[in-house]
Coordinates of C-alpha atoms in Angstrom, one line a residue:
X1 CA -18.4 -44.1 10.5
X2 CA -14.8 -42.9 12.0
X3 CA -14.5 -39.2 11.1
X4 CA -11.3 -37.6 12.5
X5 CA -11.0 -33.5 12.1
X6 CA -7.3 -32.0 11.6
X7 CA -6.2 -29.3 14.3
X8 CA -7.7 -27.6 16.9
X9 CA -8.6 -23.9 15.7
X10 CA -11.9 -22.4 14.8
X11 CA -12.3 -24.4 11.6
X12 CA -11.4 -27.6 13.2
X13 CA -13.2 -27.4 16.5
X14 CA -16.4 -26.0 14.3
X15 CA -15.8 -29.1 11.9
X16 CA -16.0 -31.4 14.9
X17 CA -18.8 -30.0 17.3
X18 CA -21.0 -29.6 14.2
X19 CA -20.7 -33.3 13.3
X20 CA -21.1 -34.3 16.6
X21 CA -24.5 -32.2 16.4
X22 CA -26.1 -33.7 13.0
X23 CA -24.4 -37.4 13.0
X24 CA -24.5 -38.2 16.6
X25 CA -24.7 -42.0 16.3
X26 CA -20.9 -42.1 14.8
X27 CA -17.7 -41.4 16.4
X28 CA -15.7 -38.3 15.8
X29 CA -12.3 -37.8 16.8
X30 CA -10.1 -33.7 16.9
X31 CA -6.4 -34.3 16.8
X32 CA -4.6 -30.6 18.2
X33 CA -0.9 -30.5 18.4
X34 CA -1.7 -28.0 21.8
X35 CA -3.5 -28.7 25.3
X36 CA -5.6 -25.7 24.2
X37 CA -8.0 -25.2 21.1
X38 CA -9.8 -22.2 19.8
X39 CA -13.9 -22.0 19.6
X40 CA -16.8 -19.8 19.0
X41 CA -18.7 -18.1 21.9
X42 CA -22.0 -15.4 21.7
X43 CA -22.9 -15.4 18.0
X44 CA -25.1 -12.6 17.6
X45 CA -27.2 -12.2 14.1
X46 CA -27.1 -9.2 12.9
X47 CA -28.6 -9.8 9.9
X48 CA -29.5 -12.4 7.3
X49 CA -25.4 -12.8 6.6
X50 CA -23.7 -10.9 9.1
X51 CA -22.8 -12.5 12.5
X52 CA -20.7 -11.1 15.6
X53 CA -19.6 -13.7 17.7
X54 CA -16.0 -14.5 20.0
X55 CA -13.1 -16.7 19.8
X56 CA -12.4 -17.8 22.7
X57 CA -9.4 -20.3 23.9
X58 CA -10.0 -23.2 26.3
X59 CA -8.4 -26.6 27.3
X60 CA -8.9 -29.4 24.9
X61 CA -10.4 -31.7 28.2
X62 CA -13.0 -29.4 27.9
X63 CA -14.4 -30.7 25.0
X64 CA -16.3 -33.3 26.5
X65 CA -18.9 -34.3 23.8
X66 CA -20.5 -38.0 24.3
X67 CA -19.3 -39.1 20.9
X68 CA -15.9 -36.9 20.4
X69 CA -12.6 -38.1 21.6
X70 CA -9.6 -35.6 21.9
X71 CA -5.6 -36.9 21.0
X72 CA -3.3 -33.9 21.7
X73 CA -0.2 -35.0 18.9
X74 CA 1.6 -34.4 15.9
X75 CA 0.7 -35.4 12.4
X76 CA 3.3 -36.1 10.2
X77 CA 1.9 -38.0 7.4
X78 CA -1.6 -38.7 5.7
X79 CA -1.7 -42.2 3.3
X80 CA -5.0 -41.5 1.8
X81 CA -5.6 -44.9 0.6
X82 CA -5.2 -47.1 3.4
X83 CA -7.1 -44.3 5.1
X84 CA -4.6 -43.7 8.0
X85 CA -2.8 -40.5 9.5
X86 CA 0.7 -41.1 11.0
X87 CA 1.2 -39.3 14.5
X88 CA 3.4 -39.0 17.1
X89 CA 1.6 -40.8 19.1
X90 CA 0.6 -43.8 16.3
X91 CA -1.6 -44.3 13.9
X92 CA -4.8 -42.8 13.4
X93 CA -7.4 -44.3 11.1
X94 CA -10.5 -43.0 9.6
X95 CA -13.2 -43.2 7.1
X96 CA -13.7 -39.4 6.5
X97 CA -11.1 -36.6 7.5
X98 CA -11.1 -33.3 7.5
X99 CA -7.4 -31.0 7.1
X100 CA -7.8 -28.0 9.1
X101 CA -4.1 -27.6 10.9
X102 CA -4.4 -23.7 9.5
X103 CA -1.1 -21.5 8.8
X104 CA 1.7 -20.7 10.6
X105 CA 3.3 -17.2 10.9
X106 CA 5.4 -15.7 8.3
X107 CA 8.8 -14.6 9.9
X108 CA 10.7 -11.4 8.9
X109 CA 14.0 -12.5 10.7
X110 CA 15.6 -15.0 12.9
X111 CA 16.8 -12.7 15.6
X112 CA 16.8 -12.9 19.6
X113 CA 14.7 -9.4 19.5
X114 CA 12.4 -10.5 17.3
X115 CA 8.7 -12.0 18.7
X116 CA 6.2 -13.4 15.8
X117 CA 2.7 -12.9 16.8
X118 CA -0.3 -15.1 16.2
X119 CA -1.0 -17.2 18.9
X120 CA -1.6 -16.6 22.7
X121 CA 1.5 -18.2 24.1
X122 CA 3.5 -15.5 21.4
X123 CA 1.1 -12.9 22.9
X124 CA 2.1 -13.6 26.9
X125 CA 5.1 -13.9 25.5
X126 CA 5.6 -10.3 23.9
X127 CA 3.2 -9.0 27.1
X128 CA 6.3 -10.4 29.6
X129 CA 9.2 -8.7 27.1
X130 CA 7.8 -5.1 27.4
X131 CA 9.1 -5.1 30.7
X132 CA 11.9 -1.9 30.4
X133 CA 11.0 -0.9 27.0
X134 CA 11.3 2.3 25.4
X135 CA 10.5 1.5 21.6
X136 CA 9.5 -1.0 19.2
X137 CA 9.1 -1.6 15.8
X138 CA 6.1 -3.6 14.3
X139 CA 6.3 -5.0 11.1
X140 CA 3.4 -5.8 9.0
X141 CA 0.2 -4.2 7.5
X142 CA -3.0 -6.2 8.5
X143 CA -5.4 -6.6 11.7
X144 CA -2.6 -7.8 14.5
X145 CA -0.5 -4.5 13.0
X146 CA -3.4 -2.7 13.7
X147 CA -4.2 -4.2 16.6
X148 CA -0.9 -3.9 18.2
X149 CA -0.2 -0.2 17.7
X150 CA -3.9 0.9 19.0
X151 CA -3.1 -1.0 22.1
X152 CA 0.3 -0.2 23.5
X153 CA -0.1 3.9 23.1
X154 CA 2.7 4.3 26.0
X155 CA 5.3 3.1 24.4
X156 CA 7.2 4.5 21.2
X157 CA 6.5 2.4 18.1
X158 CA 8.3 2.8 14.5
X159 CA 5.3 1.0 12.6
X160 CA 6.8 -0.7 9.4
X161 CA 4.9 -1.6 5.9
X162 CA 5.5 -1.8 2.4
X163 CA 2.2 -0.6 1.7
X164 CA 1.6 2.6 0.9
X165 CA -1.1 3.6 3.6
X166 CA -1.8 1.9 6.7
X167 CA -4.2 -0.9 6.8
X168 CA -3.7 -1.9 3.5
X169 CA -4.3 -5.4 3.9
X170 CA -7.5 -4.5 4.4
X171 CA -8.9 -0.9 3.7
X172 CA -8.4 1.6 0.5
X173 CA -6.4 5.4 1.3
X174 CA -9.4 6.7 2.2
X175 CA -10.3 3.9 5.2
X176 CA -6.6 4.2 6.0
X177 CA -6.4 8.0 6.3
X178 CA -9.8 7.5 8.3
X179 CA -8.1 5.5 10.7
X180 CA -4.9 7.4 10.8
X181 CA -7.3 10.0 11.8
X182 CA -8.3 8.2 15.1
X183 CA -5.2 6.6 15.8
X184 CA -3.9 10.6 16.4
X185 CA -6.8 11.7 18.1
X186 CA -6.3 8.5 20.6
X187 CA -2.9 9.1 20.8
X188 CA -3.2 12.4 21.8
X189 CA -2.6 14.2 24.8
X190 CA -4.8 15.5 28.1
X191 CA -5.4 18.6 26.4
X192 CA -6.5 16.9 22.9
X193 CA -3.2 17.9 21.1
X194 CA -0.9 15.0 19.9
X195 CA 2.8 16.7 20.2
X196 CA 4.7 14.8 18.8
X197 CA 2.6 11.5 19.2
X198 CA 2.5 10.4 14.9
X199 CA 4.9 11.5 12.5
X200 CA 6.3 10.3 9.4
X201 CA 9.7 8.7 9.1
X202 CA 12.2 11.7 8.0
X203 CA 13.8 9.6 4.8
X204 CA 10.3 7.8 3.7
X205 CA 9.0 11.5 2.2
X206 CA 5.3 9.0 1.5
X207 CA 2.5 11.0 1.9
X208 CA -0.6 9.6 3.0
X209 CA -2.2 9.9 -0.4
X210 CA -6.2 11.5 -0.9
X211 CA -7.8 11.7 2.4
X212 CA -11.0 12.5 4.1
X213 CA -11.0 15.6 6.1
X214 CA -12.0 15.7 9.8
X215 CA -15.0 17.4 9.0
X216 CA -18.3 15.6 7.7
X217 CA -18.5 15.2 3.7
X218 CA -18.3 13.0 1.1
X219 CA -15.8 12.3 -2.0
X220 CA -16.1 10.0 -5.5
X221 CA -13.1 8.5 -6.6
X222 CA -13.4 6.3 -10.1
X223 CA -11.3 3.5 -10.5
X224 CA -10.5 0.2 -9.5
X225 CA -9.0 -0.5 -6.0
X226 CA -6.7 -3.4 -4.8
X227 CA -8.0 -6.3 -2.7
X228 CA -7.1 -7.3 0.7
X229 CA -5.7 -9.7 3.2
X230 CA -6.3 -11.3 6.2
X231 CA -7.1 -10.4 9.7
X232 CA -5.5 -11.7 13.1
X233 CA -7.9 -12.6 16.0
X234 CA -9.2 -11.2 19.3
X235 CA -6.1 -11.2 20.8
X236 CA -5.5 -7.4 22.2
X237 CA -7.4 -7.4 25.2
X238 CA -5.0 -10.3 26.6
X239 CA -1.7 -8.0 25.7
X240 CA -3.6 -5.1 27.0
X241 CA -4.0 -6.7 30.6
X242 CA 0.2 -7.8 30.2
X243 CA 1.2 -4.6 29.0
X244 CA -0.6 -2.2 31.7
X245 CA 1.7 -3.8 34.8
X246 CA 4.8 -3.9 32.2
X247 CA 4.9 -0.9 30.5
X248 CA 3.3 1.2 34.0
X249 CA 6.9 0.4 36.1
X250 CA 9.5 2.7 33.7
X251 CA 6.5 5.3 33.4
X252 CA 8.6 7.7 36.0
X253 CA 11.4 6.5 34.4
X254 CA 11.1 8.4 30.9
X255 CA 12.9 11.5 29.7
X256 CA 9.8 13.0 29.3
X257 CA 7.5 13.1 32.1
X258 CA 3.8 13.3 31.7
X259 CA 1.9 16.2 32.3
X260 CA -0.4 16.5 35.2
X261 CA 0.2 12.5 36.4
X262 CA -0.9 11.1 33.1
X263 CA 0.5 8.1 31.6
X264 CA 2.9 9.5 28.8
X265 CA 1.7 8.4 25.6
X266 CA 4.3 7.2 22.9
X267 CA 5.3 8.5 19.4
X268 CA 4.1 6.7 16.4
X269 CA 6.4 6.5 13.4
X270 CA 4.9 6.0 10.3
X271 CA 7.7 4.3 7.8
X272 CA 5.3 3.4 5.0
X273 CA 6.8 1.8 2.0
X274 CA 9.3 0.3 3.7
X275 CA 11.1 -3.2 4.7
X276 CA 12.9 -4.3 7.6
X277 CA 17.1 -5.0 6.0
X278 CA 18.9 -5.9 8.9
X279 CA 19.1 -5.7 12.2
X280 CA 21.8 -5.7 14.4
X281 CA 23.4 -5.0 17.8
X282 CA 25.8 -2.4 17.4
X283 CA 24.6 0.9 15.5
X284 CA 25.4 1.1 11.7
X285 CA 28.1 3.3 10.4
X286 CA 26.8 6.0 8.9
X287 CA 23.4 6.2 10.7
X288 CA 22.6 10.0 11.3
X289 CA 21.3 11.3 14.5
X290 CA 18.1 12.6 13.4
X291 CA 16.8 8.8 13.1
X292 CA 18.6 7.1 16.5
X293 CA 18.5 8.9 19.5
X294 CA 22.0 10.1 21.2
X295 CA 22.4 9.1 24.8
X296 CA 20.1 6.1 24.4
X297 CA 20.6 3.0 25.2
X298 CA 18.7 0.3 22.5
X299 CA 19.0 -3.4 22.3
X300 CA 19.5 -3.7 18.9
X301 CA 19.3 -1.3 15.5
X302 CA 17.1 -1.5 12.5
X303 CA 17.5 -0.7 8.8
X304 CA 14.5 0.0 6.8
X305 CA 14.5 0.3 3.0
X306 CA 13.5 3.4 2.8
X307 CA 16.8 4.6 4.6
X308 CA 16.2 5.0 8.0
X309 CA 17.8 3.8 10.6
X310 CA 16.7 3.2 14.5
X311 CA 17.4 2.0 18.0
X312 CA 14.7 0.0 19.1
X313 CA 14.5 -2.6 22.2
X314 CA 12.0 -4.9 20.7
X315 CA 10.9 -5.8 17.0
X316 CA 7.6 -7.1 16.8
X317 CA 6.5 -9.4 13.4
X318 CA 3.1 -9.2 12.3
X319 CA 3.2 -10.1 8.6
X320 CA 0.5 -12.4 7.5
X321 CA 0.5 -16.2 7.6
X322 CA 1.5 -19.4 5.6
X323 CA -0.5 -22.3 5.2
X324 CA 0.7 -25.0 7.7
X325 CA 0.7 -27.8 4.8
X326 CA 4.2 -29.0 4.3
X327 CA 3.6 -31.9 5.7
X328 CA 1.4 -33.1 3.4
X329 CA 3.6 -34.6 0.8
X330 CA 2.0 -36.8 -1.3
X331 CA 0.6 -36.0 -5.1
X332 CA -2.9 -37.6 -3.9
X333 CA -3.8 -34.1 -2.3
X334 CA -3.6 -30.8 -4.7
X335 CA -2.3 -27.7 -3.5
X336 CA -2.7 -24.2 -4.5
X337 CA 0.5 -22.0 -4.9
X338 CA 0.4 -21.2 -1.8
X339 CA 0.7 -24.2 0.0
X340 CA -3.0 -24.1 0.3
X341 CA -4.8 -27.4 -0.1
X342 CA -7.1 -27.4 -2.9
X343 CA -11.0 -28.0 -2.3
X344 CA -14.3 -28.1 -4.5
X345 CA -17.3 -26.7 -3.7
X346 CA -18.4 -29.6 -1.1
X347 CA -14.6 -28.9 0.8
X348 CA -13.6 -32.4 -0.9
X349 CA -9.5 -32.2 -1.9
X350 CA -8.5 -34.6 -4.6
X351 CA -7.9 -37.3 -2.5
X352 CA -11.1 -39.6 -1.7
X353 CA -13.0 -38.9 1.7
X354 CA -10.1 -35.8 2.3
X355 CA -12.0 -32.6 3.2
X356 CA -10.2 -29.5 4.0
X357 CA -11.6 -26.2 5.9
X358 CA -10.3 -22.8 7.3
X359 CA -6.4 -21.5 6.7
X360 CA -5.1 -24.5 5.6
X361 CA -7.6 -24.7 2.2
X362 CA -8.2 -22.6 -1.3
X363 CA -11.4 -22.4 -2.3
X364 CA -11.1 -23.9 -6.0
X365 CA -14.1 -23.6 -7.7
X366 CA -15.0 -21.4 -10.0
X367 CA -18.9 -20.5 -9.6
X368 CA -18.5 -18.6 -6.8
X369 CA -20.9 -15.9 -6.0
X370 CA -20.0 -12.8 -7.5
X371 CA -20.1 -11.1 -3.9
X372 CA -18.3 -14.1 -2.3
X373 CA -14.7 -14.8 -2.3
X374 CA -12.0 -16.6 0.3
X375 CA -10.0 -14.7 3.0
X376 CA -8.2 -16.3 5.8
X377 CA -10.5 -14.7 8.7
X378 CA -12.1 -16.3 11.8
X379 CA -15.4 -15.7 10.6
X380 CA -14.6 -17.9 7.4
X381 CA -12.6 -20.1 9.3
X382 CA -16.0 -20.9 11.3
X383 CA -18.3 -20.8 8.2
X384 CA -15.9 -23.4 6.2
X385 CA -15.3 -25.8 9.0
X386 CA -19.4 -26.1 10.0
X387 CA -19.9 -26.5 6.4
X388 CA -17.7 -29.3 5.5
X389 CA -19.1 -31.0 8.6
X390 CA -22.0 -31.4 6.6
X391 CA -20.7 -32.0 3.9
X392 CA -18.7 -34.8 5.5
X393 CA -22.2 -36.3 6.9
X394 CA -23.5 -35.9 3.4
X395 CA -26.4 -33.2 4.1
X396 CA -25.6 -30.9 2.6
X397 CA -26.3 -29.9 -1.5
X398 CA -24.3 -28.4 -4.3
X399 CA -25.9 -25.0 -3.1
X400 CA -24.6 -24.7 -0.2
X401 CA -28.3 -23.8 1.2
X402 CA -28.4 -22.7 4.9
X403 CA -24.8 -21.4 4.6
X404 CA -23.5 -17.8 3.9
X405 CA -21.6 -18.5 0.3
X406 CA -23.5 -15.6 -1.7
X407 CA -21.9 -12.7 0.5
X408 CA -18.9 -11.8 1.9
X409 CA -19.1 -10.8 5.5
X410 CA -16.9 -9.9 8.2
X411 CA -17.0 -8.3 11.4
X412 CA -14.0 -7.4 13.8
X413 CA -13.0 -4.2 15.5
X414 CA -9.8 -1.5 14.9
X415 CA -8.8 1.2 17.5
X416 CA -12.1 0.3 19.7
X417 CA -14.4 1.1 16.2
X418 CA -16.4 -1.6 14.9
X419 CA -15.9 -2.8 11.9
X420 CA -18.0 -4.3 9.2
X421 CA -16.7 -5.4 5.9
X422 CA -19.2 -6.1 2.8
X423 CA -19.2 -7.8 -0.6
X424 CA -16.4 -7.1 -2.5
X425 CA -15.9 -4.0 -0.5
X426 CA -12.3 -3.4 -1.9
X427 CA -13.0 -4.3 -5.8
X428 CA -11.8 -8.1 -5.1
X429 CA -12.4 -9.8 -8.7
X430 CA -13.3 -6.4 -10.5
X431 CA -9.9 -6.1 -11.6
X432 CA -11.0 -6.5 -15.3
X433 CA -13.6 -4.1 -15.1
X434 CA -13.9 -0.7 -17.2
X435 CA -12.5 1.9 -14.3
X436 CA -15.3 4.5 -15.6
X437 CA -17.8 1.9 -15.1
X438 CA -16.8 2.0 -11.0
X439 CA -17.1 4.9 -8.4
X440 CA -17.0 5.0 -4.7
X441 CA -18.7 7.1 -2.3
X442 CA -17.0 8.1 0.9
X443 CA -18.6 9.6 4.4
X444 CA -16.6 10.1 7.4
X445 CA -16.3 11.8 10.7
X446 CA -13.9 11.9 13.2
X447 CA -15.6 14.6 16.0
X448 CA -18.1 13.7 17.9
X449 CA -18.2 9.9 17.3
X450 CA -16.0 8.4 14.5
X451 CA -17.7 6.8 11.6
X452 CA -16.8 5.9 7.9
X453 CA -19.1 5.0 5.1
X454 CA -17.4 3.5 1.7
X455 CA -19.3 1.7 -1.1
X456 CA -18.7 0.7 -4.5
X457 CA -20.5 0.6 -7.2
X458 CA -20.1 -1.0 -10.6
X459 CA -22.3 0.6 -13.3
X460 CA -24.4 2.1 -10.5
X461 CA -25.2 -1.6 -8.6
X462 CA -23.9 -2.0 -5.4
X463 CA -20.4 -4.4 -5.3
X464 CA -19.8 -3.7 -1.6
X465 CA -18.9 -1.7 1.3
X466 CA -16.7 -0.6 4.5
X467 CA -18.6 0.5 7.4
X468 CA -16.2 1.8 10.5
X469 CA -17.7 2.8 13.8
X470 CA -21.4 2.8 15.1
X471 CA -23.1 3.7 11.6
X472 CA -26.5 1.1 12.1
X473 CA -26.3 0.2 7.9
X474 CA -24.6 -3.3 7.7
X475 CA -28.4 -5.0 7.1
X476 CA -29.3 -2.2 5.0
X477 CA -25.7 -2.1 2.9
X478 CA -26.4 -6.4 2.6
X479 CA -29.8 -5.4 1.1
X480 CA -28.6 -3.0 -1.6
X481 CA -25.6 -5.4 -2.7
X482 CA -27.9 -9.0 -2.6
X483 CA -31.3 -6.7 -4.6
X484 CA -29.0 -5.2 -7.0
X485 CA -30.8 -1.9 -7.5
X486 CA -29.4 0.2 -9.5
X487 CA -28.6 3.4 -7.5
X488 CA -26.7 5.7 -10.1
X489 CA -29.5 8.4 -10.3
X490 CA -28.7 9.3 -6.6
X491 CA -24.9 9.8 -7.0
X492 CA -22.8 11.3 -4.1
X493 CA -26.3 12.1 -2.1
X494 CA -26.2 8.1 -1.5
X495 CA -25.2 8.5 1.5
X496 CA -26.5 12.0 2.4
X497 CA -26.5 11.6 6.3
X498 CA -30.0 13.8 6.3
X499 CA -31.4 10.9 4.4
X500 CA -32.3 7.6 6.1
X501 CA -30.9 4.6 4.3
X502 CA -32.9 2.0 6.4
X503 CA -36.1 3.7 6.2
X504 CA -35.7 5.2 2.3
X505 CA -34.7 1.4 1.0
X506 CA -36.8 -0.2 3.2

């Protein structure tokens, strides 16, 4: 049996490893269109569902298992039924295949100061452009966004999004004004004050919308709340080595010096609700001086929407991906609207002995668990690609038993916090639902040691929930969504931080 596996990301390299594991007497070959591929390092269980692990980024030569052979080229075509892919460097045949090439980048302009992130050559590159400058705007809502602006704190950022709260792609208001919270307090100065480190952009006039206060509490909001969108990988570490030698040489160099020898940290410019219009090189008639800075000298000028204008040197696109699938053309393989290539519940597309994991798939069954559903993350990226491995090697069963398709899990970390993500934590497929029949609980705390607790519940069961920081509940939050208890008699005091979740439910 000739199985061949798609591209070289987590999904594929997961794909292939896997059946290399459980069908070592046949021959498996990972096609990757780079020299380097992305895999999975220290998974740690947390719990029954919930796993922390890395991605890490190595050469493809080190993938040296005794049945797996490595072709770094590009695939242009697939002819599903004389079983052959078409590559640039001939043709590739095989008895099962897996698609996982994943998604590409979405653009927000073709412009020299423009750099798309979302892999590590587009990181190095970014990290060796920050050389000399003064501000940048980011563009884009979800975990690079968020990523990027808790990382490079010494430089000015205008932080773009047509959302109306930051991290929208992922969290509600609440989450968002959370983390607003402890981007200030990290942004801050020496002294713990944060003048003028976050602001608002002057023409937006968006307010932040219902927030948790610094101090401890808890608030019910009833309603339904919109679902989210995908997270970037482990990236900011990498920038954060680039960044410290690029950004430290014009440190002395800034109008404002820093107090006392500290690095100066930069202002962050909320413009929520807002697009990038144009940018260009010379600054825009009409642009009033309360948005561009006189006396500076910028690189380039952006409109937003909402308005406002600014000079920036560098404009930074972070706005979710596209699955990398054009170049399947044939009517043999379904695709979703998205590009997406359709897949059942054993990762089969429509075309015979065509499988299809990670990015690059839609999940297109219907019988999903109620607390599972499809988001282009590495943690689904791994889960998909090891199980279509199995269901390549045909050991697997329509239940999907000894993989996680009951509950939506992910794990990742924002500002330095960790972050744990639960069932349909946002209301994802409870759109139709009766809004009295939901309610939320929120706890949070910014002073001594950030945390933030939201559930949901839907007629007083459990749908999901958004831990942030060290709070100890992700096994104990998967036990009250999976049992299905019905917790409306203890309202608000649900998470009570004088009672013991673990122990009480225990």
């Amino acid at each position: 049996m000739k199985f061949v596996v798609l591209g070289g990301g987590v999904a594929g390299v997961c794909c292939a490893e896997e059946l290399c594991e459980i069908r070592p007497e046949d021959h498996v070959t990972l096609i990757s269109v780079s020299d380097l591929v992305k895999g999975v390092d220290n998974v740690v269980h947390v719990s029954k569902f919930i796993e922390e692990f890395q991605v890490v980024e190595r050469p493809i030569s080190t993938l040296t298992r005794p049945t797996l052979s490595v072709l770094q080229a590009d695939v242009t075509d697939i002819d599903p039924i004389s079983k052959t892919l078409s590559t640039s460097a001939g043709g590739v045949p095989y008895d099962k295949l897996c698609i996982c090439c994943g998604a590409r980048p979405r653009v927000v302009a073709d412009h020299p100061l423009v750099v798309t992130l979302r892999d590590t050559e587009s990181v190095q590159a970014l990290g060796e452009r920050l050389q000399g400058v003064k501000r940048i705007l980011v563009v884009g809502n979800g975990g690079i966004a968020l990523e990027l602006v808790g990382t490079l704190t010494d430089v000015d950022i205008i932080w773009a999004a047509r959302h109306g709260s930051v991290g929208d792609a992922y969290f509600d208001k609440d989450a968002g004004k959370f983390l607003l919270d402890v981007l200030a307090t990290q942004r801050a100065g020496p002294d713990g004050d944060s003048p003028p480190s976050l602001k608002r952009s002057r023409r937006s006039g968006v307010q932040q919308g219902e927030g948790v206060s610094k101090k401890e509490g808890w608030t019910a909001h009833v309603g339904g709340v919109r679902p989210g969108a995908a997270v970037g990988p482990e990236w900011a570490g990498l920038l954060r080595q680039q960044a410290q030698g690029a950004l430290g040489t014009r440190a002395a160099d800034r109008s404002a010096a820093p107090r006392g020898g500290e690095q100066r940290r930069g202002e962050l410019t909320l413009a929520m609700d807002s697009e990038l219009v144009e940018i260009t090189t010379e600054r825009p008639a009409g642009a009033g001086s309360e948005e561009v800075v006189d006396g500076e000298s910028w690189q380039g000028y952006v409109s937003l929407s909402n308005g406002a204008c600014y000079g920036v040197d560098l404009v930074v696109s972070a706005t979710g991906v596209i699955p990398n699938t054009e170049w399947i053309a044939g009517k043999e393989i379904e695709k979703a609207e998205d590009g997406a290539v359709v897949v059942d519940r054993q990762m089969r597309t429509s075309a015979a002995d065509v499988y299809a994991a990670g990015d690059a798939c839609s999940l297109g069954w219907d019988d999903k668990s109620a607390f599972f559903f499809q988001m282009r993350l590495w943690t689904q990226a791994r889960l998909q690609g090891r199980y279509a491995a199995h269901c390549m090697a045909g050991v697997t069963d329509q239940l999907a038993l000894g993989f996680n398709l009951e509950l939506f899990t992910h794990t990742t970390r924002f500002f330095d916090l960790k972050v744990v993500l639960l069932g349909r934590y946002n209301g994802q497929g409870l759109e139709e639902e009766a809004e009295e029949d939901m309610v939320t609980y929120v706890r949070s705390i910014i002073e001594p040691e950030p945390a933030f607790i939201r559930v949901l519940l839907l007629r007083g069961r459990m749908q999901g929930a958004v831990l942030i920081g060290d709070t100890d509940l992700s096994e104990t939050m998967e036990n009250l969504i999976l049992d299905g208890l019905d917790l409306s008699v203890y309202g608000p005091e649900l998470l009570d931080p004088e009672i013991d979740l673990e122990d009480y439910f225990d």
